[in-house]
Tab-separated table of C-alpha atoms in Angstrom:
chain	number	residue	atom	x	y	z
A	6	MET	CA	30.225	51.316	158.705
A	7	THR	CA	33.637	49.660	158.284
A	8	ALA	CA	34.979	52.723	156.419
A	9	GLY	CA	33.880	54.960	159.324
A	10	ILE	CA	35.736	52.784	161.826
A	11	ALA	CA	38.825	52.796	159.632
A	12	LYS	CA	38.773	56.627	159.468
A	13	ARG	CA	38.403	56.914	163.246
A	14	ILE	CA	41.347	54.539	163.807
A	15	ALA	CA	43.554	55.897	161.013
A	16	ARG	CA	43.800	59.483	162.294
A	17	PRO	CA	44.999	58.626	165.862
A	18	LEU	CA	47.285	55.977	164.404
A	19	LEU	CA	48.931	58.525	162.093
A	20	VAL	CA	49.347	60.928	165.018
A	21	LEU	CA	50.907	58.154	167.100
A	22	LEU	CA	53.270	57.243	164.273
A	23	GLY	CA	54.251	60.895	163.884
A	24	PHE	CA	54.994	61.233	167.601
A	25	GLY	CA	56.908	57.958	167.489
A	26	ALA	CA	59.081	59.169	164.612
A	27	CYS	CA	59.785	62.455	166.391
A	28	TYR	CA	60.661	60.594	169.591
A	29	LEU	CA	63.089	58.335	167.742
A	30	LEU	CA	64.823	61.319	166.151
A	31	VAL	CA	65.197	63.119	169.486
A	32	ALA	CA	66.245	59.966	171.340
A	33	GLN	CA	68.847	59.160	168.712
A	34	GLU	CA	70.357	62.648	169.000
A	35	ASN	CA	70.706	62.173	172.772
A	36	LEU	CA	72.519	58.861	172.541
A	37	PRO	CA	76.228	58.933	173.411
A	38	ASP	CA	78.408	59.066	170.326
A	39	GLU	CA	80.135	55.680	170.070
A	40	SER	CA	81.890	56.509	166.854
A	41	PRO	CA	85.645	56.977	167.072
A	42	ALA	CA	86.985	60.490	167.561
A	43	THR	CA	88.862	60.198	164.276
A	44	PRO	CA	88.928	57.616	161.500
A	45	PHE	CA	92.416	56.677	162.724
A	46	ASP	CA	90.966	55.533	166.082
A	47	ALA	CA	88.788	53.009	164.242
A	48	ILE	CA	91.802	51.720	162.312
A	49	GLU	CA	93.730	51.183	165.557
A	50	ARG	CA	90.937	48.925	166.833
A	51	LEU	CA	91.072	46.612	163.826
A	52	MET	CA	92.823	43.305	164.431
A	53	THR	CA	96.013	43.019	162.427
A	54	VAL	CA	98.076	39.972	161.599
A	55	ASP	CA	100.933	41.412	163.687
A	56	ARG	CA	98.700	41.941	166.700
A	57	LEU	CA	97.230	38.452	166.306
A	58	GLY	CA	100.765	37.054	166.225
A	59	ALA	CA	101.697	38.980	169.365
A	60	LEU	CA	98.647	37.620	171.177
A	61	ILE	CA	99.514	34.088	170.116
A	62	ARG	CA	103.155	34.490	171.246
A	63	ASN	CA	101.907	35.795	174.604
A	64	VAL	CA	99.909	32.586	175.041
A	65	ASP	CA	102.694	30.289	173.810
A	66	GLU	CA	106.167	31.667	173.197
A	67	ASN	CA	106.981	28.477	171.254
A	68	ALA	CA	104.137	28.980	168.754
A	69	VAL	CA	105.121	28.348	165.153
A	70	GLN	CA	103.877	30.441	162.225
A	71	SER	CA	103.550	29.009	158.734
A	72	SER	CA	102.099	31.201	155.977
A	73	ASN	CA	98.637	32.238	157.220
A	74	SER	CA	98.462	29.928	160.231
A	75	TRP	CA	99.908	29.380	163.669
A	76	VAL	CA	100.310	26.213	165.722
A	77	LEU	CA	100.440	26.708	169.467
A	78	THR	CA	99.684	24.807	172.650
A	79	VAL	CA	96.713	25.769	174.821
A	80	ALA	CA	96.019	23.725	177.974
A	81	GLY	CA	98.241	20.976	176.603
A	82	LEU	CA	96.288	20.815	173.324
A	83	GLU	CA	97.756	21.405	169.875
A	84	THR	CA	95.830	24.414	168.600
A	85	ILE	CA	95.729	25.803	165.074
A	86	VAL	CA	94.881	29.425	164.300
A	87	VAL	CA	94.223	30.203	160.639
A	88	TYR	CA	93.491	33.635	159.207
A	89	ASP	CA	92.523	34.967	155.792
A	90	ILE	CA	92.893	38.709	155.308
A	91	ASP	CA	90.971	38.769	152.010
A	92	ALA	CA	87.991	36.876	153.466
A	93	ASP	CA	88.316	38.751	156.790
A	94	ARG	CA	88.120	35.514	158.791
A	95	MET	CA	89.990	33.937	161.675
A	96	ARG	CA	89.497	30.376	162.847
A	97	ILE	CA	90.771	28.583	165.964
A	98	MET	CA	90.744	24.786	165.591
A	99	ILE	CA	91.623	21.954	167.957
A	100	PRO	CA	91.240	18.297	166.928
A	101	VAL	CA	89.075	16.182	169.246
A	102	GLY	CA	89.375	12.768	167.563
A	103	PRO	CA	88.321	10.673	164.594
A	104	ALA	CA	84.822	11.334	163.300
A	105	GLU	CA	84.194	7.769	162.171
A	106	ALA	CA	83.871	6.568	165.765
A	107	ILE	CA	80.998	8.933	166.612
A	108	ALA	CA	77.748	7.057	167.314
A	109	LEU	CA	74.391	8.615	166.437
A	110	GLU	CA	73.576	9.369	170.114
A	111	GLU	CA	76.927	11.108	170.482
A	112	LEU	CA	76.331	13.151	167.325
A	113	ILE	CA	72.961	14.259	168.699
A	114	ARG	CA	74.648	15.198	171.989
A	115	LEU	CA	77.230	17.274	170.083
A	116	MET	CA	74.469	19.149	168.273
A	117	GLN	CA	72.692	19.793	171.603
A	118	ALA	CA	75.942	21.177	173.000
A	119	ASN	CA	76.373	23.410	169.954
A	120	PHE	CA	72.974	24.867	170.794
A	121	ASP	CA	73.457	25.544	174.489
A	122	SER	CA	76.760	24.706	176.175
A	123	ALA	CA	79.541	25.068	173.591
A	124	LEU	CA	78.558	28.736	173.126
A	125	ASP	CA	81.001	30.564	170.811
A	126	ALA	CA	83.110	27.461	170.195
A	127	ARG	CA	81.518	24.648	168.195
A	128	TYR	CA	81.931	20.977	167.457
A	129	ALA	CA	82.455	20.385	163.740
A	130	ILE	CA	83.432	17.543	161.434
A	131	ALA	CA	85.942	17.985	158.621
A	132	GLN	CA	88.583	15.844	156.955
A	133	GLY	CA	87.444	12.734	158.846
A	134	ALA	CA	87.983	14.353	162.246
A	135	LEU	CA	85.880	15.924	164.978
A	136	TRP	CA	87.086	19.440	165.776
A	137	SER	CA	86.428	22.176	168.263
A	138	VAL	CA	86.324	25.476	166.362
A	139	PHE	CA	85.840	29.187	166.983
A	140	ILE	CA	85.269	31.414	163.944
A	141	HIS	CA	85.221	35.205	163.903
A	142	PRO	CA	85.753	38.067	161.425
A	143	LEU	CA	89.439	38.977	161.648
A	144	SER	CA	89.199	42.754	161.431
A	145	THR	CA	86.695	43.219	164.257
A	146	LEU	CA	88.225	40.596	166.561
A	147	THR	CA	89.264	42.114	169.883
A	148	ASP	CA	92.118	40.842	172.029
A	149	GLU	CA	89.635	39.655	174.649
A	150	GLU	CA	87.427	37.882	172.089
A	151	PHE	CA	90.455	36.048	170.753
A	152	LEU	CA	91.599	34.939	174.215
A	153	VAL	CA	88.077	33.932	175.265
A	154	GLY	CA	87.719	32.062	171.956
A	155	LEU	CA	90.951	30.172	172.652
A	156	GLY	CA	89.715	29.235	176.119
A	157	GLN	CA	86.268	28.167	174.931
A	158	THR	CA	87.723	26.099	172.085
A	159	ALA	CA	90.065	24.275	174.476
A	160	ASN	CA	87.291	23.764	177.054
A	161	VAL	CA	85.026	22.184	174.427
A	162	VAL	CA	87.755	19.605	173.765
A	163	LEU	CA	88.536	19.048	177.447
A	164	SER	CA	84.847	18.598	178.325
A	165	TYR	CA	84.140	16.239	175.411
A	166	GLY	CA	82.379	13.149	176.712
A	167	THR	CA	81.252	14.840	179.934
A	168	SER	CA	79.650	18.315	180.000
A	169	TYR	CA	80.446	19.292	176.377
A	170	SER	CA	80.853	22.839	177.653
A	171	SER	CA	82.954	25.841	176.705
A	172	GLY	CA	83.239	26.564	180.406
A	173	VAL	CA	81.284	29.815	180.441
A	174	PHE	CA	77.619	28.963	181.087
A	175	ILE	CA	74.753	26.967	179.621
A	176	PHE	CA	71.986	28.594	177.567
A	177	GLY	CA	68.868	27.775	179.569
A	178	SER	CA	66.546	26.839	176.715
A	179	GLY	CA	68.582	23.887	175.516
A	180	ASP	CA	68.940	20.262	176.612
A	181	SER	CA	72.383	20.259	178.232
A	182	ALA	CA	71.374	21.547	181.675
A	183	GLU	CA	68.856	18.726	182.144
A	184	ILE	CA	71.317	16.154	180.809
A	185	GLU	CA	73.974	17.398	183.254
A	186	ARG	CA	71.506	17.256	186.170
A	187	GLN	CA	70.590	13.686	185.243
A	188	ARG	CA	74.264	12.737	184.916
A	189	LEU	CA	74.977	14.098	188.389
A	190	ILE	CA	72.049	12.152	189.866
A	191	GLU	CA	73.254	8.949	188.194
A	192	GLU	CA	76.807	9.488	189.480
A	193	LEU	CA	75.491	10.043	193.013
A	194	LYS	CA	73.349	6.920	192.771
A	195	LYS	CA	76.399	4.881	191.731
A	196	LYS	CA	78.352	6.131	194.748
A	197	THR	CA	75.620	5.078	197.164
A	198	THR	CA	75.156	1.602	195.681
A	199	THR	CA	78.830	0.603	195.658
């Protein structure tokens, strides 16, 4: 009896799969072509070291280049941009402070922020320091992504100790929104009791 049921289910299932495959082929043919008109168009969209340098100089005309890195000022913060052509990576880094002073509760709060409010920027620890970092493949980095990354990385530093936010929005499934609501309530309570 089980074999009979399997045969009755298998035939319609195969037909459905066949229709599904045909639909996917037709639907894919009707999608707009997002590929570049020529291979040269794709090359023009790749981030280059020269274009990265021009973007950095547009943000801070006093930026200083040294080998594969730049030091510039963003929102009053010393900002380091490092790139590696061979590894196809670019990293924006801003120091926040010494890592040794971070209490366990603060470390947990940083990890919560990395999940929901720091967004593309992140808190990280390296070389005994707490950093705000943004990491992206160099070749596919767009001008806008770089500028947004700079802003988010600076905002993560500027909001350290308060909202721990990159300034864009908060991912709703994390802990930061509730923590921020509680912080606001506590601040309001303090204002009414003093």
